[in-house]
Amino acid sequence: MSGKGPKTGVMSRSSRLFGMAAKVASQEMRQRMRSKLTSSADKLASTELATRIAQAKVITENLSELKGAAMKAGQLLSIDASDILPEEAREILSKLQGMADPVDFEHLEAVLLEDLGEEGLSRLEGLEREAAAAASIGQVHRARHAGEPVAVKIQYPGIADSIDADVKMLEKLADSFTMLARSKIELTELFEEMRQILHLEADYHRELENLRHYGELLEGDDRFIVPRAFPEVSGRRVLTMSWEVGTPLKDWIASGPSQGEREDFARAVLDLYCREFYRWGFVQTDPNHGNYLYREDTKQIVLLDFGATLRFPAEFRERYVELLQVIGTRDRTAIIQSGIDFGLLDAREPDVAKDNYADMMLCALEPFETARQPFQFRDAGYHDRAREIGTRFTRSLVYSPPPRQIIFLHRKLGGIFQLLKRLDLTLDLAPYWEQMVGPVPSSGRRPAGRSAQAARA
């Protein structure tokens, strides 16, 4: 009897996505009718919250079961919608960031045989049928190769072929997300970027090359360990690499490491990001904290999963540095114009959105200002204010989509800051701004939480 496997047929996946969209739309229609009939603000807020929670549950349950591009897209969309949805709905959508349920090994055997052949497959000794880990595009099984323990990453059958259809369908269903903001935002470029990234992640030949190149770049830096790839037992949908031991990050943090250990870890991760983007232009953009392991005996960080590694040309990086330099001047007019020139802000946006953009950029600058050093990553006041400003900016947008060129870069940077917050650290960030941009900006903040409009009033 056939066990649990991924849905691979275009019709069955499309039907599932359409069903999801229909449920979300139906819930939205009911909520809009209630808003017209309800005069009590408290009652309306309560029904609005219940609707958003119900919509988040529908989206999460459907995309997590589909896996593949649908689940990956849902992960990205859950991040993009984080400033629009209430906390309870965000919490549900965040489950898409976690580990997926594995599929039965029998559904992967044909992939192994087609990619490796009988001879290649015979080189994987003691290949375990039970998955050691599972994600949206594939899962990992343990084995041995030439006497060495290895991790065999196997892609779900049919997943690569479903990417274009999934993304196209999700783009058609984007109203399920943008209707929450009632905006005119055009998401075509975002979905095109998503489609390209997903095809890159499904190409294990490319990930193998990323793995080797990343290892070469970090050669001689004993703070990091990058798994070794084994091309002789790898293929387009199978990637075999050395099995690296280490403690999952969440478990290491829960064990209560010393402040010195936490600071060393944080500095290593920040140094790595600065080198990735500003020196190499070669960035592993997946922010999942599960991509790190920590070896407590040697104080080393194991880096995993290089499918979402992107190259950023020198010209783009130079323009990005110029953008940060303008933000460092604290000149609001120049900040708004640089955002338009870079493509972060549509010139047609109303003045309130442009003003909110400047507020958001200046808020993002604060952790690097001289007066804030060392910066406390668990500063609740700062995080609450940053979220309020971000929410205000997002809700004031009419035309600007999530910025295609930097969405994955900022996704990585946001993941790093969340990690440092979890580590409960206070660090001097001035050296990192100097690495990225140049002289550290001086302070010149208005009273906390006030917009430019309020300041002028």
Tab-separated table of C-alpha atoms in Angstrom:
chain	number	residue	atom	x	y	z
A	1	MET	CA	0.000	0.000	0.000
A	2	SER	CA	1.385	3.397	-0.949
A	3	GLY	CA	2.311	5.666	1.961
A	4	LYS	CA	2.301	9.378	2.414
A	5	GLY	CA	3.690	11.343	-0.543
A	6	PRO	CA	3.602	14.881	-1.948
A	7	LYS	CA	0.865	16.046	-4.310
A	8	THR	CA	2.604	16.418	-7.684
A	9	GLY	CA	-0.155	16.702	-10.289
A	10	VAL	CA	-0.777	20.193	-11.651
A	11	MET	CA	-4.545	19.709	-11.508
A	12	SER	CA	-4.579	18.401	-7.933
A	13	ARG	CA	-2.234	21.165	-6.726
A	14	SER	CA	-4.180	23.871	-8.570
A	15	SER	CA	-7.436	22.526	-7.194
A	16	ARG	CA	-6.016	22.636	-3.663
A	17	LEU	CA	-4.789	26.204	-4.137
A	18	PHE	CA	-8.093	27.329	-5.633
A	19	GLY	CA	-9.930	25.718	-2.732
A	20	MET	CA	-7.682	27.583	-0.308
A	21	ALA	CA	-8.310	30.890	-2.069
A	22	ALA	CA	-12.060	30.295	-2.152
A	23	LYS	CA	-12.154	29.741	1.608
A	24	VAL	CA	-10.041	32.832	2.285
A	25	ALA	CA	-12.179	34.954	-0.053
A	26	SER	CA	-15.406	33.634	1.487
A	27	GLN	CA	-14.175	34.542	4.961
A	28	GLU	CA	-13.219	37.994	3.693
A	29	MET	CA	-16.642	38.578	2.132
A	30	ARG	CA	-18.393	37.606	5.367
A	31	GLN	CA	-16.138	39.960	7.323
A	32	ARG	CA	-16.903	42.864	4.980
A	33	MET	CA	-20.628	42.239	5.368
A	34	ARG	CA	-20.240	42.235	9.156
A	35	SER	CA	-18.310	45.517	9.015
A	36	LYS	CA	-21.264	47.140	7.217
A	37	LEU	CA	-23.824	45.788	9.694
A	38	THR	CA	-21.902	46.178	12.960
A	39	SER	CA	-21.850	49.536	14.733
A	40	SER	CA	-19.843	48.414	17.789
A	41	ALA	CA	-16.111	49.045	17.337
A	42	ASP	CA	-15.189	46.370	19.899
A	43	LYS	CA	-17.380	43.760	18.222
A	44	LEU	CA	-16.002	44.658	14.801
A	45	ALA	CA	-12.406	44.343	16.060
A	46	SER	CA	-13.223	40.952	17.548
A	47	THR	CA	-14.734	39.590	14.320
A	48	GLU	CA	-11.831	41.051	12.291
A	49	LEU	CA	-9.336	39.183	14.488
A	50	ALA	CA	-11.307	35.944	14.217
A	51	THR	CA	-11.378	36.276	10.406
A	52	ARG	CA	-7.636	36.850	10.131
A	53	ILE	CA	-6.916	33.854	12.368
A	54	ALA	CA	-9.236	31.638	10.304
A	55	GLN	CA	-7.611	32.818	7.051
A	56	ALA	CA	-4.123	32.169	8.418
A	57	LYS	CA	-5.116	28.627	9.438
A	58	VAL	CA	-6.498	27.858	5.968
A	59	ILE	CA	-3.380	29.183	4.232
A	60	THR	CA	-0.969	27.402	6.582
A	61	GLU	CA	-2.682	24.007	6.485
A	62	ASN	CA	-2.976	23.931	2.696
A	63	LEU	CA	0.513	25.191	1.792
A	64	SER	CA	2.305	23.026	4.355
A	65	GLU	CA	0.672	19.882	2.974
A	66	LEU	CA	1.468	20.810	-0.638
A	67	LYS	CA	5.183	21.374	0.129
A	68	GLY	CA	7.348	22.489	-2.787
A	69	ALA	CA	7.039	25.926	-4.317
A	70	ALA	CA	3.634	26.466	-2.724
A	71	MET	CA	5.033	26.045	0.787
A	72	LYS	CA	8.157	28.091	-0.016
A	73	ALA	CA	6.028	30.868	-1.464
A	74	GLY	CA	3.825	30.747	1.604
A	75	GLN	CA	6.879	31.169	3.821
A	76	LEU	CA	7.884	34.306	1.930
A	77	LEU	CA	4.358	35.674	1.845
A	78	SER	CA	3.976	35.070	5.581
A	79	ILE	CA	6.975	37.350	6.095
A	80	ASP	CA	5.709	39.984	3.658
A	81	ALA	CA	2.314	40.057	5.384
A	82	SER	CA	3.783	40.266	8.894
A	83	ASP	CA	3.094	44.001	9.222
A	84	ILE	CA	-0.457	43.681	7.914
A	85	LEU	CA	-1.781	40.757	9.952
A	86	PRO	CA	-2.483	40.715	13.700
A	87	GLU	CA	-0.059	38.882	15.969
A	88	GLU	CA	-2.327	35.839	16.377
A	89	ALA	CA	-2.495	35.316	12.592
A	90	ARG	CA	1.262	35.903	12.202
A	91	GLU	CA	1.882	33.220	14.797
A	92	ILE	CA	-0.083	30.682	12.750
A	93	LEU	CA	1.606	31.633	9.471
A	94	SER	CA	5.031	31.405	11.123
A	95	LYS	CA	4.535	27.632	11.337
A	96	LEU	CA	5.329	27.554	7.616
A	97	GLN	CA	8.911	28.398	8.651
A	98	GLY	CA	9.246	25.171	10.623
A	99	MET	CA	10.187	21.622	9.661
A	100	ALA	CA	7.791	19.837	7.311
A	101	ASP	CA	6.406	16.345	7.807
A	102	PRO	CA	8.563	13.817	5.895
A	103	VAL	CA	7.197	11.713	3.051
A	104	ASP	CA	7.545	7.947	2.989
A	105	PHE	CA	10.875	6.712	1.621
A	106	GLU	CA	9.194	4.624	-1.089
A	107	HIS	CA	8.266	7.862	-2.886
A	108	LEU	CA	11.951	8.846	-3.082
A	109	GLU	CA	13.462	5.570	-4.293
A	110	ALA	CA	12.804	6.323	-7.975
A	111	VAL	CA	14.524	9.720	-7.618
A	112	LEU	CA	17.612	8.056	-6.135
A	113	LEU	CA	17.763	5.415	-8.857
A	114	GLU	CA	17.194	7.849	-11.741
A	115	ASP	CA	19.816	10.328	-10.494
A	116	LEU	CA	22.507	7.973	-9.216
A	117	GLY	CA	21.916	4.732	-11.096
A	118	GLU	CA	22.344	1.369	-9.451
A	119	GLU	CA	26.122	1.778	-9.215
A	120	GLY	CA	25.951	5.178	-7.539
A	121	LEU	CA	23.175	4.066	-5.217
A	122	SER	CA	25.242	1.036	-4.173
A	123	ARG	CA	27.941	3.415	-2.897
A	124	LEU	CA	25.557	4.742	-0.255
A	125	GLU	CA	25.947	2.142	2.463
A	126	GLY	CA	23.289	1.715	5.123
A	127	LEU	CA	20.976	4.363	3.656
A	128	GLU	CA	18.324	4.882	6.332
A	129	ARG	CA	14.701	4.846	5.215
A	130	GLU	CA	13.599	7.163	8.016
A	131	ALA	CA	14.255	10.855	7.352
A	132	ALA	CA	16.623	12.733	9.642
A	133	ALA	CA	15.079	16.066	8.581
A	134	ALA	CA	12.414	17.305	6.147
A	135	ALA	CA	11.725	20.649	4.484
A	136	SER	CA	9.605	22.129	1.686
A	137	ILE	CA	11.558	20.830	-1.339
A	138	GLY	CA	13.286	17.699	-0.051
A	139	GLN	CA	14.369	15.699	2.961
A	140	VAL	CA	17.629	14.314	4.394
A	141	HIS	CA	18.553	10.694	5.078
A	142	ARG	CA	21.659	9.332	6.773
A	143	ALA	CA	24.073	6.906	5.083
A	144	ARG	CA	27.781	6.136	4.745
A	145	HIS	CA	30.014	6.698	1.716
A	146	ALA	CA	33.550	5.313	1.534
A	147	GLY	CA	33.313	4.643	5.252
A	148	GLU	CA	32.335	8.224	6.104
A	149	PRO	CA	28.943	9.302	7.510
A	150	VAL	CA	27.041	11.404	4.983
A	151	ALA	CA	23.780	13.321	4.668
A	152	VAL	CA	21.791	12.472	1.532
A	153	LYS	CA	19.411	15.256	0.563
A	154	ILE	CA	16.666	13.897	-1.724
A	155	GLN	CA	14.220	16.106	-3.584
A	156	TYR	CA	10.537	15.250	-3.553
A	157	PRO	CA	9.445	13.796	-6.927
A	158	GLY	CA	7.745	16.239	-9.271
A	159	ILE	CA	8.480	19.265	-7.078
A	160	ALA	CA	10.795	21.015	-9.570
A	161	ASP	CA	8.251	20.525	-12.365
A	162	SER	CA	5.485	22.086	-10.271
A	163	ILE	CA	7.295	25.382	-9.542
A	164	ASP	CA	6.107	27.404	-12.551
A	165	ALA	CA	2.503	26.257	-12.227
A	166	ASP	CA	2.515	26.814	-8.454
A	167	VAL	CA	3.931	30.329	-8.666
A	168	LYS	CA	1.615	31.272	-11.527
A	169	MET	CA	-1.338	30.015	-9.540
A	170	LEU	CA	-0.199	31.803	-6.389
A	171	GLU	CA	0.198	35.034	-8.329
A	172	LYS	CA	-3.396	34.718	-9.516
A	173	LEU	CA	-4.432	34.140	-5.929
A	174	ALA	CA	-2.401	37.055	-4.572
A	175	ASP	CA	-5.634	38.869	-3.758
A	176	SER	CA	-5.922	36.451	-0.844
A	177	PHE	CA	-3.058	38.443	0.691
A	178	THR	CA	-3.250	41.959	-0.783
A	179	MET	CA	-6.977	42.261	-0.086
A	180	LEU	CA	-6.006	42.528	3.576
A	181	ALA	CA	-4.255	45.821	2.796
A	182	ARG	CA	-6.824	46.993	0.205
A	183	SER	CA	-3.956	48.287	-1.949
A	184	LYS	CA	-3.067	48.557	-5.645
A	185	ILE	CA	0.353	47.000	-5.161
A	186	GLU	CA	1.637	45.113	-8.217
A	187	LEU	CA	3.270	41.824	-7.169
A	188	THR	CA	4.327	40.495	-10.593
A	189	GLU	CA	8.035	41.198	-10.138
A	190	LEU	CA	8.025	39.706	-6.646
A	191	PHE	CA	6.532	36.459	-7.944
A	192	GLU	CA	9.042	36.373	-10.809
A	193	GLU	CA	11.892	36.710	-8.317
A	194	MET	CA	10.298	34.007	-6.201
A	195	ARG	CA	10.012	31.705	-9.216
A	196	GLN	CA	13.680	32.157	-10.098
A	197	ILE	CA	14.806	31.548	-6.514
A	198	LEU	CA	12.722	28.384	-6.254
A	199	HIS	CA	14.207	27.010	-9.477
A	200	LEU	CA	17.686	27.704	-8.087
A	201	GLU	CA	16.841	25.908	-4.835
A	202	ALA	CA	15.536	22.892	-6.746
A	203	ASP	CA	18.800	22.605	-8.734
A	204	TYR	CA	21.015	20.426	-6.548
A	205	HIS	CA	23.848	20.591	-9.099
A	206	ARG	CA	23.983	24.321	-8.438
A	207	GLU	CA	23.731	23.865	-4.668
A	208	LEU	CA	26.675	21.470	-4.799
A	209	GLU	CA	28.754	24.139	-6.564
A	210	ASN	CA	27.587	26.730	-4.019
A	211	LEU	CA	28.669	24.401	-1.242
A	212	ARG	CA	32.131	23.947	-2.729
A	213	HIS	CA	32.602	27.654	-3.493
A	214	TYR	CA	31.451	28.728	-0.043
A	215	GLY	CA	33.865	26.273	1.521
A	216	GLU	CA	36.705	27.757	-0.541
A	217	LEU	CA	35.789	31.302	0.514
A	218	LEU	CA	35.870	30.309	4.195
A	219	GLU	CA	39.009	28.204	3.952
A	220	GLY	CA	41.327	29.062	6.843
A	221	ASP	CA	38.572	30.586	9.028
A	222	ASP	CA	38.350	28.079	11.863
A	223	ARG	CA	35.159	29.642	13.242
A	224	PHE	CA	33.063	27.987	10.538
A	225	ILE	CA	32.524	24.506	9.128
A	226	VAL	CA	30.996	23.969	5.687
A	227	PRO	CA	30.015	20.380	4.737
A	228	ARG	CA	32.042	18.718	1.972
A	229	ALA	CA	30.146	17.704	-1.160
A	230	PHE	CA	30.457	14.291	-2.831
A	231	PRO	CA	29.692	14.781	-6.558
A	232	GLU	CA	30.143	11.077	-7.356
A	233	VAL	CA	26.997	10.289	-5.323
A	234	SER	CA	25.036	13.442	-6.162
A	235	GLY	CA	22.771	14.475	-9.042
A	236	ARG	CA	20.188	17.001	-10.121
A	237	ARG	CA	17.828	15.953	-7.321
A	238	VAL	CA	20.222	14.235	-4.922
A	239	LEU	CA	22.934	16.019	-2.940
A	240	THR	CA	25.322	14.034	-0.764
A	241	MET	CA	27.541	15.864	1.714
A	242	SER	CA	29.498	15.107	4.858
A	243	TRP	CA	27.376	14.555	7.937
A	244	GLU	CA	28.313	17.349	10.328
A	245	VAL	CA	27.581	17.014	14.020
A	246	GLY	CA	26.528	19.909	16.196
A	247	THR	CA	23.827	21.171	18.507
A	248	PRO	CA	20.772	22.793	16.882
A	249	LEU	CA	20.827	26.496	17.609
A	250	LYS	CA	17.596	26.575	19.610
A	251	ASP	CA	18.896	23.793	21.858
A	252	TRP	CA	22.258	25.510	22.343
A	253	ILE	CA	20.570	28.793	23.300
A	254	ALA	CA	18.255	26.927	25.699
A	255	SER	CA	21.310	25.366	27.390
A	256	GLY	CA	22.352	28.795	28.688
A	257	PRO	CA	25.746	29.491	27.036
A	258	SER	CA	27.971	32.106	28.648
A	259	GLN	CA	27.848	35.724	27.572
A	260	GLY	CA	31.308	35.374	26.038
A	261	GLU	CA	30.186	32.387	23.930
A	262	ARG	CA	27.082	34.211	22.763
A	263	GLU	CA	29.063	37.326	21.865
A	264	ASP	CA	31.655	35.315	19.935
A	265	PHE	CA	28.861	33.576	18.014
A	266	ALA	CA	27.150	36.883	17.201
A	267	ARG	CA	30.351	38.568	16.033
A	268	ALA	CA	31.154	35.599	13.810
A	269	VAL	CA	27.700	35.725	12.161
A	270	LEU	CA	27.867	39.503	11.666
A	271	ASP	CA	31.391	39.273	10.243
A	272	LEU	CA	30.218	36.549	7.882
A	273	TYR	CA	27.304	38.634	6.588
A	274	CYS	CA	29.588	41.623	5.962
A	275	ARG	CA	31.935	39.440	3.943
A	276	GLU	CA	29.114	37.687	2.092
A	277	PHE	CA	27.517	40.819	0.695
A	278	TYR	CA	30.064	43.618	0.830
A	279	ARG	CA	33.188	41.654	-0.123
A	280	TRP	CA	32.124	38.503	-1.976
A	281	GLY	CA	28.688	39.400	-3.380
A	282	PHE	CA	27.784	35.770	-2.608
A	283	VAL	CA	25.064	35.499	0.063
A	284	GLN	CA	23.278	32.546	1.599
A	285	THR	CA	19.903	34.302	1.911
A	286	ASP	CA	17.835	31.775	3.890
A	287	PRO	CA	17.332	33.194	7.433
A	288	ASN	CA	16.176	29.901	8.967
A	289	HIS	CA	18.018	29.428	12.268
A	290	GLY	CA	17.936	25.697	11.563
A	291	ASN	CA	20.719	26.343	9.046
A	292	TYR	CA	23.174	26.700	11.944
A	293	LEU	CA	24.637	24.049	14.247
A	294	TYR	CA	27.031	24.809	17.102
A	295	ARG	CA	29.941	22.635	18.224
A	296	GLU	CA	30.407	23.387	21.882
A	297	ASP	CA	33.703	21.498	22.207
A	298	THR	CA	35.478	23.470	19.457
A	299	LYS	CA	33.327	26.656	19.541
A	300	GLN	CA	32.646	26.311	15.802
A	301	ILE	CA	29.556	27.125	13.737
A	302	VAL	CA	28.357	24.580	11.173
A	303	LEU	CA	26.678	26.209	8.156
A	304	LEU	CA	23.974	24.270	6.290
A	305	ASP	CA	21.760	24.636	3.192
A	306	PHE	CA	23.137	26.676	0.284
A	307	GLY	CA	20.250	26.364	-2.163
A	308	ALA	CA	19.155	29.991	-1.689
A	309	THR	CA	22.645	31.424	-2.220
A	310	LEU	CA	22.560	34.457	-4.506
A	311	ARG	CA	25.181	36.543	-6.300
A	312	PHE	CA	25.010	40.347	-6.117
A	313	PRO	CA	27.041	42.214	-8.785
A	314	ALA	CA	29.560	44.861	-7.720
A	315	GLU	CA	27.512	47.647	-9.334
A	316	PHE	CA	24.413	46.706	-7.323
A	317	ARG	CA	26.427	46.558	-4.096
A	318	GLU	CA	27.913	49.996	-4.771
A	319	ARG	CA	24.419	51.451	-5.265
A	320	TYR	CA	23.244	49.780	-2.051
A	321	VAL	CA	26.141	51.292	-0.080
A	322	GLU	CA	25.281	54.706	-1.523
A	323	LEU	CA	21.692	54.201	-0.340
A	324	LEU	CA	22.923	53.493	3.207
A	325	GLN	CA	25.243	56.504	3.083
A	326	VAL	CA	22.302	58.749	2.233
A	327	ILE	CA	20.302	57.304	5.136
A	328	GLY	CA	23.301	58.018	7.375
A	329	THR	CA	23.041	61.745	6.545
A	330	ARG	CA	19.557	61.832	8.120
A	331	ASP	CA	18.389	64.164	5.330
A	332	ARG	CA	14.721	63.174	4.957
A	333	THR	CA	14.299	64.623	1.466
A	334	ALA	CA	17.422	62.849	0.222
A	335	ILE	CA	16.370	59.601	1.933
A	336	ILE	CA	12.995	59.624	0.165
A	337	GLN	CA	14.558	60.409	-3.210
A	338	SER	CA	17.192	57.671	-2.801
A	339	GLY	CA	14.428	55.191	-1.970
A	340	ILE	CA	12.627	56.140	-5.183
A	341	ASP	CA	15.841	55.980	-7.243
A	342	PHE	CA	16.729	52.561	-5.835
A	343	GLY	CA	13.237	51.166	-6.436
A	344	LEU	CA	12.174	50.769	-2.816
A	345	LEU	CA	9.455	53.380	-3.097
A	346	ASP	CA	7.127	54.207	-5.973
A	347	ALA	CA	7.221	57.906	-6.871
A	348	ARG	CA	3.397	57.891	-7.086
A	349	GLU	CA	3.019	57.129	-3.381
A	350	PRO	CA	1.203	59.786	-1.326
A	351	ASP	CA	3.249	62.116	0.876
A	352	VAL	CA	2.223	60.220	4.003
A	353	ALA	CA	3.771	57.005	2.646
A	354	LYS	CA	6.976	58.816	1.686
A	355	ASP	CA	7.125	60.387	5.133
A	356	ASN	CA	6.591	56.999	6.756
A	357	TYR	CA	9.367	55.558	4.564
A	358	ALA	CA	11.818	58.169	5.875
A	359	ASP	CA	10.732	57.398	9.456
A	360	MET	CA	11.301	53.685	8.868
A	361	MET	CA	14.772	54.184	7.373
A	362	LEU	CA	15.825	56.457	10.230
A	363	CYS	CA	14.504	53.909	12.722
A	364	ALA	CA	16.524	51.182	10.991
A	365	LEU	CA	19.605	53.393	11.330
A	366	GLU	CA	19.334	53.767	15.105
A	367	PRO	CA	21.080	50.494	16.145
A	368	PHE	CA	24.244	51.770	14.417
A	369	GLU	CA	24.291	55.331	15.793
A	370	THR	CA	27.136	56.317	18.092
A	371	ALA	CA	24.800	57.242	20.941
A	372	ARG	CA	23.189	53.774	20.888
A	373	GLN	CA	26.437	51.846	21.298
A	374	PRO	CA	26.549	49.217	22.566
A	375	PHE	CA	23.135	48.343	21.156
A	376	GLN	CA	20.782	46.205	23.251
A	377	PHE	CA	19.026	43.789	20.893
A	378	ARG	CA	16.227	43.124	23.381
A	379	ASP	CA	15.380	46.796	23.704
A	380	ALA	CA	11.594	46.355	23.815
A	381	GLY	CA	10.975	50.053	23.287
A	382	TYR	CA	12.991	50.093	20.091
A	383	HIS	CA	11.406	46.926	18.687
A	384	ASP	CA	7.875	48.110	19.495
A	385	ARG	CA	8.565	51.444	17.815
A	386	ALA	CA	10.176	49.781	14.792
A	387	ARG	CA	7.146	47.528	14.371
A	388	GLU	CA	4.724	50.445	14.746
A	389	ILE	CA	6.585	52.490	12.141
A	390	GLY	CA	6.888	49.498	9.810
A	391	THR	CA	3.183	48.759	10.117
A	392	ARG	CA	2.306	52.396	9.522
A	393	PHE	CA	4.503	52.472	6.417
A	394	THR	CA	3.120	49.225	4.990
A	395	ARG	CA	-0.472	50.282	5.498
A	396	SER	CA	0.124	53.668	3.859
A	397	LEU	CA	1.476	52.140	0.634
A	398	VAL	CA	-0.659	52.209	-2.487
A	399	TYR	CA	1.701	51.221	-5.309
A	400	SER	CA	5.037	49.920	-3.951
A	401	PRO	CA	5.484	46.113	-3.947
A	402	PRO	CA	8.045	44.349	-1.748
A	403	PRO	CA	11.412	45.330	-3.308
A	404	ARG	CA	12.332	42.520	-5.673
A	405	GLN	CA	16.092	43.166	-5.711
A	406	ILE	CA	16.657	43.088	-1.967
A	407	ILE	CA	13.794	41.088	-0.493
A	408	PHE	CA	15.943	37.983	0.028
A	409	LEU	CA	18.952	39.978	1.231
A	410	HIS	CA	16.864	41.772	3.851
A	411	ARG	CA	15.195	38.503	4.752
A	412	LYS	CA	18.648	37.210	5.713
A	413	LEU	CA	19.583	40.390	7.609
A	414	GLY	CA	16.290	40.355	9.501
A	415	GLY	CA	16.926	36.742	10.479
A	416	ILE	CA	20.341	37.685	11.882
A	417	PHE	CA	18.870	40.486	13.993
A	418	GLN	CA	16.172	38.124	15.311
A	419	LEU	CA	18.904	35.656	16.224
A	420	LEU	CA	20.899	38.291	18.140
A	421	LYS	CA	17.703	39.262	19.933
A	422	ARG	CA	17.196	35.636	20.977
A	423	LEU	CA	20.779	35.568	22.250
A	424	ASP	CA	19.923	38.567	24.492
A	425	LEU	CA	23.042	40.483	23.483
A	426	THR	CA	24.355	44.007	23.856
A	427	LEU	CA	26.956	44.685	21.157
A	428	ASP	CA	28.881	47.590	19.699
A	429	LEU	CA	27.683	47.690	16.092
A	430	ALA	CA	29.921	50.546	14.999
A	431	PRO	CA	32.583	48.225	13.510
A	432	TYR	CA	29.971	46.577	11.300
A	433	TRP	CA	28.591	49.859	9.950
A	434	GLU	CA	32.185	50.863	9.184
A	435	GLN	CA	32.685	47.585	7.283
A	436	MET	CA	29.463	48.083	5.368
A	437	VAL	CA	29.290	51.804	4.749
A	438	GLY	CA	32.022	53.942	6.305
A	439	PRO	CA	31.967	56.478	9.180
A	440	VAL	CA	29.425	55.697	11.890
A	441	PRO	CA	26.423	58.113	11.834
A	442	SER	CA	25.953	60.458	14.769
A	443	SER	CA	22.627	60.685	16.550
A	444	GLY	CA	19.935	63.205	15.789
A	445	ARG	CA	16.747	61.433	16.740
A	446	ARG	CA	13.424	63.055	17.357
A	447	PRO	CA	11.469	61.944	20.437
A	448	ALA	CA	10.606	58.251	20.196
A	449	GLY	CA	7.610	57.317	18.069
A	450	ARG	CA	6.942	60.741	16.540
A	451	SER	CA	6.527	60.977	12.803
A	452	ALA	CA	7.814	63.862	10.749
A	453	GLN	CA	4.240	65.097	10.426
A	454	ALA	CA	3.842	65.170	14.194
A	455	ALA	CA	7.193	66.909	14.593
A	456	ARG	CA	6.170	69.613	12.078
A	457	ALA	CA	2.818	70.047	13.816
